[in-house]
mmCIF file of C-alpha atoms in Angstrom:
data_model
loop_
_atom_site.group_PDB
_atom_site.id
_atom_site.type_symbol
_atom_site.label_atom_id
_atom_site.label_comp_id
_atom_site.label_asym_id
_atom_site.label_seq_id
_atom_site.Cartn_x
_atom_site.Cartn_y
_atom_site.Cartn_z
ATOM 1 C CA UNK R 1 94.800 25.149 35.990
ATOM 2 C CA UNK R 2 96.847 27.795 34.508
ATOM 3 C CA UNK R 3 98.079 29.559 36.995
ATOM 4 C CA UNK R 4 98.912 26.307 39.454
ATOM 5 C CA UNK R 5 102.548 27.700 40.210
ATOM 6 C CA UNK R 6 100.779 31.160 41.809
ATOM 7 C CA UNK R 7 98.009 28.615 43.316
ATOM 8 C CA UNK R 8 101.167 26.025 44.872
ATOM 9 C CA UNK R 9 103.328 29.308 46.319
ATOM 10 C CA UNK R 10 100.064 30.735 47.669
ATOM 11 C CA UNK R 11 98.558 27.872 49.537
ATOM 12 C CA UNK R 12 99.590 27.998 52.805
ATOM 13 C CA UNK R 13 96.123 29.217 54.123
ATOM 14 C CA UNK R 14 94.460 25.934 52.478
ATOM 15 C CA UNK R 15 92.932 24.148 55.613
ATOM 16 C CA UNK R 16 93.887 19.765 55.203
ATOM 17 C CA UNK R 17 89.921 19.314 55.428
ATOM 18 C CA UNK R 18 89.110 20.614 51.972
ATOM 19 C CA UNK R 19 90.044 19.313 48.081
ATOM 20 C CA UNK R 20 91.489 22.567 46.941
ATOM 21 C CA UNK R 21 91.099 26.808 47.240
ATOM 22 C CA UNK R 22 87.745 26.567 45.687
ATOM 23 C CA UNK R 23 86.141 24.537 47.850
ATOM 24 C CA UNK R 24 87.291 26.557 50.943
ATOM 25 C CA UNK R 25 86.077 29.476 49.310
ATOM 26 C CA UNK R 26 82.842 28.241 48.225
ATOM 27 C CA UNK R 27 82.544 26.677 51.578
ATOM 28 C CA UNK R 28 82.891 29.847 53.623
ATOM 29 C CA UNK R 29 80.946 32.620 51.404
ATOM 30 C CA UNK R 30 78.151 29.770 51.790
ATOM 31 C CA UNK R 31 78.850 30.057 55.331
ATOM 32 C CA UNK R 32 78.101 34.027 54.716
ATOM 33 C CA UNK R 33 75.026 33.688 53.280
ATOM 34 C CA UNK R 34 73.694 31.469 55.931
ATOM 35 C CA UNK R 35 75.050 33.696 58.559
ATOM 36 C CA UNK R 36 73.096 36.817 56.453
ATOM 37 C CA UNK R 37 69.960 34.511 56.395
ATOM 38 C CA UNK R 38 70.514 34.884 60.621
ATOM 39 C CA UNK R 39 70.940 38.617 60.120
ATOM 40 C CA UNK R 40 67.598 39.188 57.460
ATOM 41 C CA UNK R 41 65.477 37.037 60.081
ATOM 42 C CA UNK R 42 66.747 39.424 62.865
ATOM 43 C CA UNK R 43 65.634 42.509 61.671
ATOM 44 C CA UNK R 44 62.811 40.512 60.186
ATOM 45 C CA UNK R 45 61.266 40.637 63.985
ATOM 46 C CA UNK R 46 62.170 44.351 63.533
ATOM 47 C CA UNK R 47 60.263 44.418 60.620
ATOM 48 C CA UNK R 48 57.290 42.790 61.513
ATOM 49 C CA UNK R 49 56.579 44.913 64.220
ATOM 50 C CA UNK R 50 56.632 48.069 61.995
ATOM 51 C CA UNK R 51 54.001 46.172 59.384
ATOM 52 C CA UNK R 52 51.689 45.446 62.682
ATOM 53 C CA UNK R 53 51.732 48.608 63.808
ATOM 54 C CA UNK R 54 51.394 50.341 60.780
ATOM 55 C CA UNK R 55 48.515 48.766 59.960
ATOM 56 C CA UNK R 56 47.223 49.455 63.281
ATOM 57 C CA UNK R 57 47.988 52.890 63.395
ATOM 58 C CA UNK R 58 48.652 54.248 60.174
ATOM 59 C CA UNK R 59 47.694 57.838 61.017
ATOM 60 C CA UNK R 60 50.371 57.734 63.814
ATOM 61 C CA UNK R 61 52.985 56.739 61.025
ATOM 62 C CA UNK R 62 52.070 59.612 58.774
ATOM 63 C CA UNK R 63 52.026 62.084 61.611
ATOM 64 C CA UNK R 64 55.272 60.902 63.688
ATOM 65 C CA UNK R 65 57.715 60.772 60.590
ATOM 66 C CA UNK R 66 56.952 64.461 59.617
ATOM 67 C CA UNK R 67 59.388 64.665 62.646
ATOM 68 C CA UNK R 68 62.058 62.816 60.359
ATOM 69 C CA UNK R 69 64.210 64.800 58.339
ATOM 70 C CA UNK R 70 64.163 63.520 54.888
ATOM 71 C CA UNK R 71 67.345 65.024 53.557
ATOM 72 C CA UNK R 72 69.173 63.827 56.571
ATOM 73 C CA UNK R 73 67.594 60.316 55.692
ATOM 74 C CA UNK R 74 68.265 60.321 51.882
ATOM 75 C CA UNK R 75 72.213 61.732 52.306
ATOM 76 C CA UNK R 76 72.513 58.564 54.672
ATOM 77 C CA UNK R 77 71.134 56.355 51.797
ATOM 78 C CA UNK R 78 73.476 58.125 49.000
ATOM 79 C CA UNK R 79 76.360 57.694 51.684
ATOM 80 C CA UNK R 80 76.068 54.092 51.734
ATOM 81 C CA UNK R 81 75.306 53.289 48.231
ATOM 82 C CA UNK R 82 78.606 55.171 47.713
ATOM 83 C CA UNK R 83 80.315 52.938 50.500
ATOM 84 C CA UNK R 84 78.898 50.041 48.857
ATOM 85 C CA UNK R 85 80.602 51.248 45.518
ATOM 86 C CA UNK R 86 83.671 51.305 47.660
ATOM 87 C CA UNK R 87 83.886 47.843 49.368
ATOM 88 C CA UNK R 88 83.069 46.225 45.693
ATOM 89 C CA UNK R 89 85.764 48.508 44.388
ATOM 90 C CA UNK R 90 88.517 47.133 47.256
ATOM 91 C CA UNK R 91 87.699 43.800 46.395
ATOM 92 C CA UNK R 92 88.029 44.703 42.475
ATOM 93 C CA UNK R 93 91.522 45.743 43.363
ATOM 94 C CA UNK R 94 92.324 43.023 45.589
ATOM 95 C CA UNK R 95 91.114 40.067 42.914
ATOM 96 C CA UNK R 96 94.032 41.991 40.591
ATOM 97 C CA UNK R 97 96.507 42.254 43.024
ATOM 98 C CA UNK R 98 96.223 45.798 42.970
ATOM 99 C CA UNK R 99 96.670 46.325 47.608
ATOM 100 C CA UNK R 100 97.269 49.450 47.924
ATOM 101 C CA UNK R 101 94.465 50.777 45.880
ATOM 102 C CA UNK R 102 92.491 47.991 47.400
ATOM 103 C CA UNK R 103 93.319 49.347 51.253
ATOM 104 C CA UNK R 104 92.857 53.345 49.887
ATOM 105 C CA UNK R 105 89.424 52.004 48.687
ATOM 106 C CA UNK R 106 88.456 50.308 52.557
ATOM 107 C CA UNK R 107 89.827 53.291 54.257
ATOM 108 C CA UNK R 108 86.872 55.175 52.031
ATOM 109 C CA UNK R 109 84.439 52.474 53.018
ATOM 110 C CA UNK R 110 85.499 53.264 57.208
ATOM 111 C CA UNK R 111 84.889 56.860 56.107
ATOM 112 C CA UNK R 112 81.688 56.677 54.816
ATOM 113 C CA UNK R 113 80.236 54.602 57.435
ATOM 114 C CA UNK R 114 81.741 57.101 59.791
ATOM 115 C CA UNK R 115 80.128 60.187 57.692
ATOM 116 C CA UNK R 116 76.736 58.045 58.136
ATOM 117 C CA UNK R 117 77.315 57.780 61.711
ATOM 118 C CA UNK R 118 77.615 61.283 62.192
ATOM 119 C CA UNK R 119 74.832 62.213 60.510
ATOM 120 C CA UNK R 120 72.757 59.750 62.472
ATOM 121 C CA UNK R 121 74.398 61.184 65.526
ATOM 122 C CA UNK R 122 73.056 64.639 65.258
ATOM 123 C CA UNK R 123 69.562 63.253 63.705
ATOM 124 C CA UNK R 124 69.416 61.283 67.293
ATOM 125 C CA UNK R 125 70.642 64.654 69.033
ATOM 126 C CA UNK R 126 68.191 66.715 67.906
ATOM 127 C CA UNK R 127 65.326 64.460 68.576
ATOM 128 C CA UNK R 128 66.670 63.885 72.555
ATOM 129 C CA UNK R 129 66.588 67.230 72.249
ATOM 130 C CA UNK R 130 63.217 67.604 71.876
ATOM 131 C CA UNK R 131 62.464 64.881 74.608
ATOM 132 C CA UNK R 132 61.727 62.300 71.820
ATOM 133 C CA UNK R 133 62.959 59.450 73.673
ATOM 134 C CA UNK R 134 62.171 55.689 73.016
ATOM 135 C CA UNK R 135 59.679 53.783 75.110
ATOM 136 C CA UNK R 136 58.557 55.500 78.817
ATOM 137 C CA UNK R 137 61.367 58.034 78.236
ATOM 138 C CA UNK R 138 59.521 59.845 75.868
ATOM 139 C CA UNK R 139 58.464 63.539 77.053
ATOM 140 C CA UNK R 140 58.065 65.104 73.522
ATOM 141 C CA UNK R 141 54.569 67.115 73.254
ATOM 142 C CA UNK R 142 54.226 67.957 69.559
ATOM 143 C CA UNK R 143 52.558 65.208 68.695
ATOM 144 C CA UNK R 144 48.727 64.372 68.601
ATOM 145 C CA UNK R 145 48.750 60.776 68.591
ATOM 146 C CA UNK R 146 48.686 59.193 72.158
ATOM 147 C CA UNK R 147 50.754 56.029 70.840
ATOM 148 C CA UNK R 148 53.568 58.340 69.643
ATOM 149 C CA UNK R 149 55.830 57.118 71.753
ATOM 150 C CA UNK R 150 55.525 53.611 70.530
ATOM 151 C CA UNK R 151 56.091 54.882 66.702
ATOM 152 C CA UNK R 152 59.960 55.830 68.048
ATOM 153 C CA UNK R 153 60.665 52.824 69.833
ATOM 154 C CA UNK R 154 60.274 51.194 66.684
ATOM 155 C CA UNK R 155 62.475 53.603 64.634
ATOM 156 C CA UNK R 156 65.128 53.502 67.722
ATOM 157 C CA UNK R 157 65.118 49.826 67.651
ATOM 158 C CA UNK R 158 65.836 49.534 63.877
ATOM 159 C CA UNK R 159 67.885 52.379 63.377
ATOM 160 C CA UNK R 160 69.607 51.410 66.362
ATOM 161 C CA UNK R 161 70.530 47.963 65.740
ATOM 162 C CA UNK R 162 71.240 49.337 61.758
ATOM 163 C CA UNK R 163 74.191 51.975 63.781
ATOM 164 C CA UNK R 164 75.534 48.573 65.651
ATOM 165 C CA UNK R 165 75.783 46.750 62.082
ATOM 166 C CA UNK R 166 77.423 49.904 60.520
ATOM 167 C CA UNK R 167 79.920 49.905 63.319
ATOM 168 C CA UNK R 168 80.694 46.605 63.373
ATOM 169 C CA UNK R 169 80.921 46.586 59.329
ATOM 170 C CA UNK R 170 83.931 49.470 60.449
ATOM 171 C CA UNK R 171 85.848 46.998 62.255
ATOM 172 C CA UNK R 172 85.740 44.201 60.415
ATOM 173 C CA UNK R 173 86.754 46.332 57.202
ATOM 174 C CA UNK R 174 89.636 47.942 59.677
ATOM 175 C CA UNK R 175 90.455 44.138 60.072
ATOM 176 C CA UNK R 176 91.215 43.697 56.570
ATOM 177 C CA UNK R 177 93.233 46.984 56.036
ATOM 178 C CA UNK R 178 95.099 45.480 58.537
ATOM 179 C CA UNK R 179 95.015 42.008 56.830
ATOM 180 C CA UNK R 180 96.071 43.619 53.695
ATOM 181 C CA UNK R 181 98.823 45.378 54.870
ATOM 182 C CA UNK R 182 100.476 42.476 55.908
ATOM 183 C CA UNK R 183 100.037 40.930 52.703
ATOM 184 C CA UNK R 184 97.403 38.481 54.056
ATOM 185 C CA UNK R 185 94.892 38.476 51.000
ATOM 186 C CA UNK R 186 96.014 38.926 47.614
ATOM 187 C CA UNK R 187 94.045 37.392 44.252
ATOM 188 C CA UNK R 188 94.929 34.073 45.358
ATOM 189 C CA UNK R 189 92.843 34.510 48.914
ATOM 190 C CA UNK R 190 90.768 37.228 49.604
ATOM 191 C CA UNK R 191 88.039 35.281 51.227
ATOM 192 C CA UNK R 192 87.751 37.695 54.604
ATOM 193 C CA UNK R 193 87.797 40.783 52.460
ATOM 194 C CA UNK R 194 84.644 39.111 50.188
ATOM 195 C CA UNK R 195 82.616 37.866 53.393
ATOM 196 C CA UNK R 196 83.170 41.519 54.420
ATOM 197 C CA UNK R 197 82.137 42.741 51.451
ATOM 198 C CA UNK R 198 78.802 40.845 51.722
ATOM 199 C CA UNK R 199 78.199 41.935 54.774
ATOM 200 C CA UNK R 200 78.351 45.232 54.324
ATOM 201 C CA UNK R 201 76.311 44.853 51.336
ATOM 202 C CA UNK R 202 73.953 43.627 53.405
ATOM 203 C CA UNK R 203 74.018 46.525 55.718
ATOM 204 C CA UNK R 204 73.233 48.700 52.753
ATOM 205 C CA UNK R 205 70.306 46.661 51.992
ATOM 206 C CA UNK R 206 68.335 47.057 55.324
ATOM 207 C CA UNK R 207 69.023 50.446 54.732
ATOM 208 C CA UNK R 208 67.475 50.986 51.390
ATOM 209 C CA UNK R 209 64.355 49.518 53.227
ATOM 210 C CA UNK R 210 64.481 51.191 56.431
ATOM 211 C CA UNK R 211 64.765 54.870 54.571
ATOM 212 C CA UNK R 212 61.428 55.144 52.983
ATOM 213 C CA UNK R 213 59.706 53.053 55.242
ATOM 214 C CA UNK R 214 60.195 55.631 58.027
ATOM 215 C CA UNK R 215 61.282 58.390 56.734
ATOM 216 C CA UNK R 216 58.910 58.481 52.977
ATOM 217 C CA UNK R 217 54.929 58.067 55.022
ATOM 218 C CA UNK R 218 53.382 60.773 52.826
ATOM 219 C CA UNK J 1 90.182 29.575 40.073
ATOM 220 C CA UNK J 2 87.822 31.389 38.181
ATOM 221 C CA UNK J 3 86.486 33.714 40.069
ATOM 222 C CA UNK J 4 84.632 36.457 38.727
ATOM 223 C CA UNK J 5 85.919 39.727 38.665
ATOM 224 C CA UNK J 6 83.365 43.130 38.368
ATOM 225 C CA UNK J 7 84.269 44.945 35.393
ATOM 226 C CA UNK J 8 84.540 48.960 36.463
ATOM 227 C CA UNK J 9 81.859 50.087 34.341
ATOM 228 C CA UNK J 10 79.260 47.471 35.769
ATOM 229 C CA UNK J 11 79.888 48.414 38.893
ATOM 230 C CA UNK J 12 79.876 52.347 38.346
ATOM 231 C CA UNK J 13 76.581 51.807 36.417
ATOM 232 C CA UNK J 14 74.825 49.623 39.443
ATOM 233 C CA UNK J 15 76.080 52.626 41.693
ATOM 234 C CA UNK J 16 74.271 55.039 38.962
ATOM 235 C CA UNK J 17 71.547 53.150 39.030
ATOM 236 C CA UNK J 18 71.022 53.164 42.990
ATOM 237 C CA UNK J 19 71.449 56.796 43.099
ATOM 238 C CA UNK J 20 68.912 57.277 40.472
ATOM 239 C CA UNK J 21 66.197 55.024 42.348
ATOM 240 C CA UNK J 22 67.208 56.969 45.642
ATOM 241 C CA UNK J 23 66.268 60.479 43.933
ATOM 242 C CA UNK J 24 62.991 58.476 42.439
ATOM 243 C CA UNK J 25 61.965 57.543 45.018
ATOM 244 C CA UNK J 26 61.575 60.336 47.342
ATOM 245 C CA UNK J 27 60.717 62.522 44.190
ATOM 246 C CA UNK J 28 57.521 59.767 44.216
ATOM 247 C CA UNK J 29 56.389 61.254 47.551
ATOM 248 C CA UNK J 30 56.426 65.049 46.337
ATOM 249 C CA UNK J 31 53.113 64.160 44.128
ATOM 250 C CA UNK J 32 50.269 62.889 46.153
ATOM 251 C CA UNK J 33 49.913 59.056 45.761
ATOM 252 C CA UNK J 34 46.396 57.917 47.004
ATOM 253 C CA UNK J 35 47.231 55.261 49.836
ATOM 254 C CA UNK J 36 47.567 52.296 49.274
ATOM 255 C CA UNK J 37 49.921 52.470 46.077
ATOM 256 C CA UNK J 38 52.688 55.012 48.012
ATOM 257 C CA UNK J 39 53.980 52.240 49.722
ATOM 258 C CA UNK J 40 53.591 49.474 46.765
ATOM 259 C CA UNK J 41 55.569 52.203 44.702
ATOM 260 C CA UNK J 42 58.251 52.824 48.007
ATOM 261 C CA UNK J 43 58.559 48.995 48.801
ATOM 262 C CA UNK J 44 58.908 48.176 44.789
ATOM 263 C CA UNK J 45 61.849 50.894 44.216
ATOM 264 C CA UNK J 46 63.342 49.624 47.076
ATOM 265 C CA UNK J 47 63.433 45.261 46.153
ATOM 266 C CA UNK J 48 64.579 46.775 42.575
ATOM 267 C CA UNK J 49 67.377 48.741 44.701
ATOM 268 C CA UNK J 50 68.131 45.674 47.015
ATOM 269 C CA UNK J 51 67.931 43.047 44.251
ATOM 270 C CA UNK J 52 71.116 45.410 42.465
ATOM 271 C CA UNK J 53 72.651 45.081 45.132
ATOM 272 C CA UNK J 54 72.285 41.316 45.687
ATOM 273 C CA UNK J 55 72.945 40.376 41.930
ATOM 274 C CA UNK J 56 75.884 42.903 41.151
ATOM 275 C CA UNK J 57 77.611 43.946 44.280
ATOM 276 C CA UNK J 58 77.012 40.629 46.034
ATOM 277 C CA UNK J 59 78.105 38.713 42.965
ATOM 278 C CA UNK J 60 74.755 36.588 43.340
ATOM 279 C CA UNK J 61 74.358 36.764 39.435
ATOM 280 C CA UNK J 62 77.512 35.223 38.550
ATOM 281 C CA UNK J 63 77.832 32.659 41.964
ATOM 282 C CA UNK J 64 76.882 29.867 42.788
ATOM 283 C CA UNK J 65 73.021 29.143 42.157
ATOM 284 C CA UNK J 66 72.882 28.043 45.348
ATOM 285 C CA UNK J 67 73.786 31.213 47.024
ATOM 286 C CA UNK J 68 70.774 32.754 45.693
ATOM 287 C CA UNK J 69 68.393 29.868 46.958
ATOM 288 C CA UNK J 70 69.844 30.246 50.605
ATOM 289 C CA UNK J 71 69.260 33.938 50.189
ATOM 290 C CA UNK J 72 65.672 34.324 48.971
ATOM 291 C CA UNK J 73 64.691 31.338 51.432
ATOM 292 C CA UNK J 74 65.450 34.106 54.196
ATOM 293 C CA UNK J 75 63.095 36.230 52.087
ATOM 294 C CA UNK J 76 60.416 33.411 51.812
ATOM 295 C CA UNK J 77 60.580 33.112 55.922
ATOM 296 C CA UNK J 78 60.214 36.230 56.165
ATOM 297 C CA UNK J 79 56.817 36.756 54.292
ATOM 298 C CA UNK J 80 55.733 33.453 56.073
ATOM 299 C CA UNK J 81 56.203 34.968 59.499
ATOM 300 C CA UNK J 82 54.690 38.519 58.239
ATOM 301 C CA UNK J 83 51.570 36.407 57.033
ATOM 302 C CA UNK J 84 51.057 34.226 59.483
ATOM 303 C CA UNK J 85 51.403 37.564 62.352
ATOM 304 C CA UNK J 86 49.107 39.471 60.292
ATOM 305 C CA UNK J 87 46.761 36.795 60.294
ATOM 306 C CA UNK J 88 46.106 36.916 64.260
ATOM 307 C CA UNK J 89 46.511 40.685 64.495
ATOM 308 C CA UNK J 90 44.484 42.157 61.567
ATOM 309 C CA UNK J 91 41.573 40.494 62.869
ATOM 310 C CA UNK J 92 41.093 40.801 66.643
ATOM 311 C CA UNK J 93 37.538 41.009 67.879
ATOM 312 C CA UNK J 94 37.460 44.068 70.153
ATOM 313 C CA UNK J 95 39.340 46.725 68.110
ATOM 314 C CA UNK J 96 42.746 47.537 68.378
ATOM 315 C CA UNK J 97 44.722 47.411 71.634
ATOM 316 C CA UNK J 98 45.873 49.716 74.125
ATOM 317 C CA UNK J 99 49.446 49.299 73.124
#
């Protein structure tokens, strides 16, 4: 190892139960992926409600998401891509040491998800508006289908639980601005900032599945 | 440790690349698509989007094989619980329910 004098002043965050850094690092991003596996399987349930009922009712799909707006929908995808960009960008800068571009880089990320939450703010405002309400709290009239309802339960649920990911994601990323602040992860441990990372990734991912399957039924 | 590190332009260039798909793929639903190849064209753009993501931003390409086997097992689940469900519900005697 060539850098074993950085690795030796660095190791104080080295739990006794594994061989060296690597192992602890490999250990806990596998630990990340399982935990993701949890999270895909979640929304999985999510998922396979929408494929039922789509196939059940695919004229109620085409009809309730002309009630979606689709620029609203696609800024929200470009919005995370870009806070995707972000995240890998902090972690970039904190594998070179580089902290304070690395914490200018997660304070973007928070931003981001914050412009995304705000956009889905007023898309949820303007529906309530209209009385579009999931489940038996649904009063809106401009639809045809009698299920309607039952097409925006399903978008509520997912979109929903996506919103309780992104805000989560905001924390935990506020977490390591903190961390990194106090010169807690630098390129000898970043491990929290690179679990992070993946999970955020992650919430990008649902995304890029949730936007055209409810907002693109043409 | 050797621990890879992104260089800036791959990461830029995955970025470029997501945008790209984004604009394609609502562009794909301003010319009329005969069901059912709007949503094979939707749901492709989108695993090419999430699979950049995965190998590039999540570092799956350079990790740890093993990362990648835990992740597309979720994936494999998945499809086995969207099979098996569609299996009961696509063909119920009696049409479709009141629900």
């Amino acid at each position: 190892m060539a850098n074993q004098s950085v690795a030796t002043e660095k190791k104080s965050h080295l739990q006794h139960h594994f061989v060296d850094e690597d192992q602890q690092f490999e250990s806990s991003k596998m630990g990340m992926w399982i935990f993701l596996v949890t999270e895909v399987l979640m929304f999985g349930g999510l998922f396979v409600a929408y494929i039922i009922y789509r196939a059940w009712h695919p004229d109620l799909f085409y009809e309730a998401a002309q009630e979606l707006d689709v620029a609203l929908g696609a800024t929200n995808t470009v919005v995370l891509i870009a806070s995707s960009l972000t995240i890998a960008l902090a972690i970039r800068a904190v594998q070179l040491d580089k902290i304070k571009a690395a914490i200018n880089y997660m304070a973007a990320t928070i931003l981001l998800a914050g412009t995304f939450m705000v956009i889905k703010y007023f898309e949820y405002m303007d529906k309530f508006g209209k009385g579009i309400y999931p489940g038996e709290s649904y009063t809106y009239d401009g639809l045809e289908h009698e299920m309607a309802a039952n097409f925006f339960s399903i978008y509520y649920m997912m979109t929903g639980l996506h919103g309780i990911h992104v805000v989560i994601g905001m924390v935990l990323i506020g977490w390591m601005i903190i961390k990194a602040k106090k010169g807690l992860v630098h390129s000898g441990y970043y491990t929290p900032v690179e679990n992070t990372g993946l999970f955020w990734h992650l919430v990008d991912i649902i995304w890029i599945f949730l936007f055209p399957l409810l907002y693109l039924i043409d | 440790m050797s621990h890879h590190i992104s260089t800036l332009p791959t990461l830029l260039s995955v970025a470029g690349a997501l945008l790209v798909l984004t604009f394609l793929t609502v562009a794909v639903t301003w010319i009329n698509i005969p069901e059912p190849f709007n949503v094979i064209v939707a749901i492709t753009i989108a695993v090419v989007k999430a699979t950049a993501v995965a190998m590039f931003f999540m570092n799956l390409y350079w990790d740890s094989k093993f990362n990648s086997v835990v992740f597309l097992l979720s994936i494999l689940f998945l499809t086995i619980f969207v099979v098996i469900t569609l299996l009961d519900t696509l063909f119920r005697e009696g049409g479709l329910p009141v629900y």
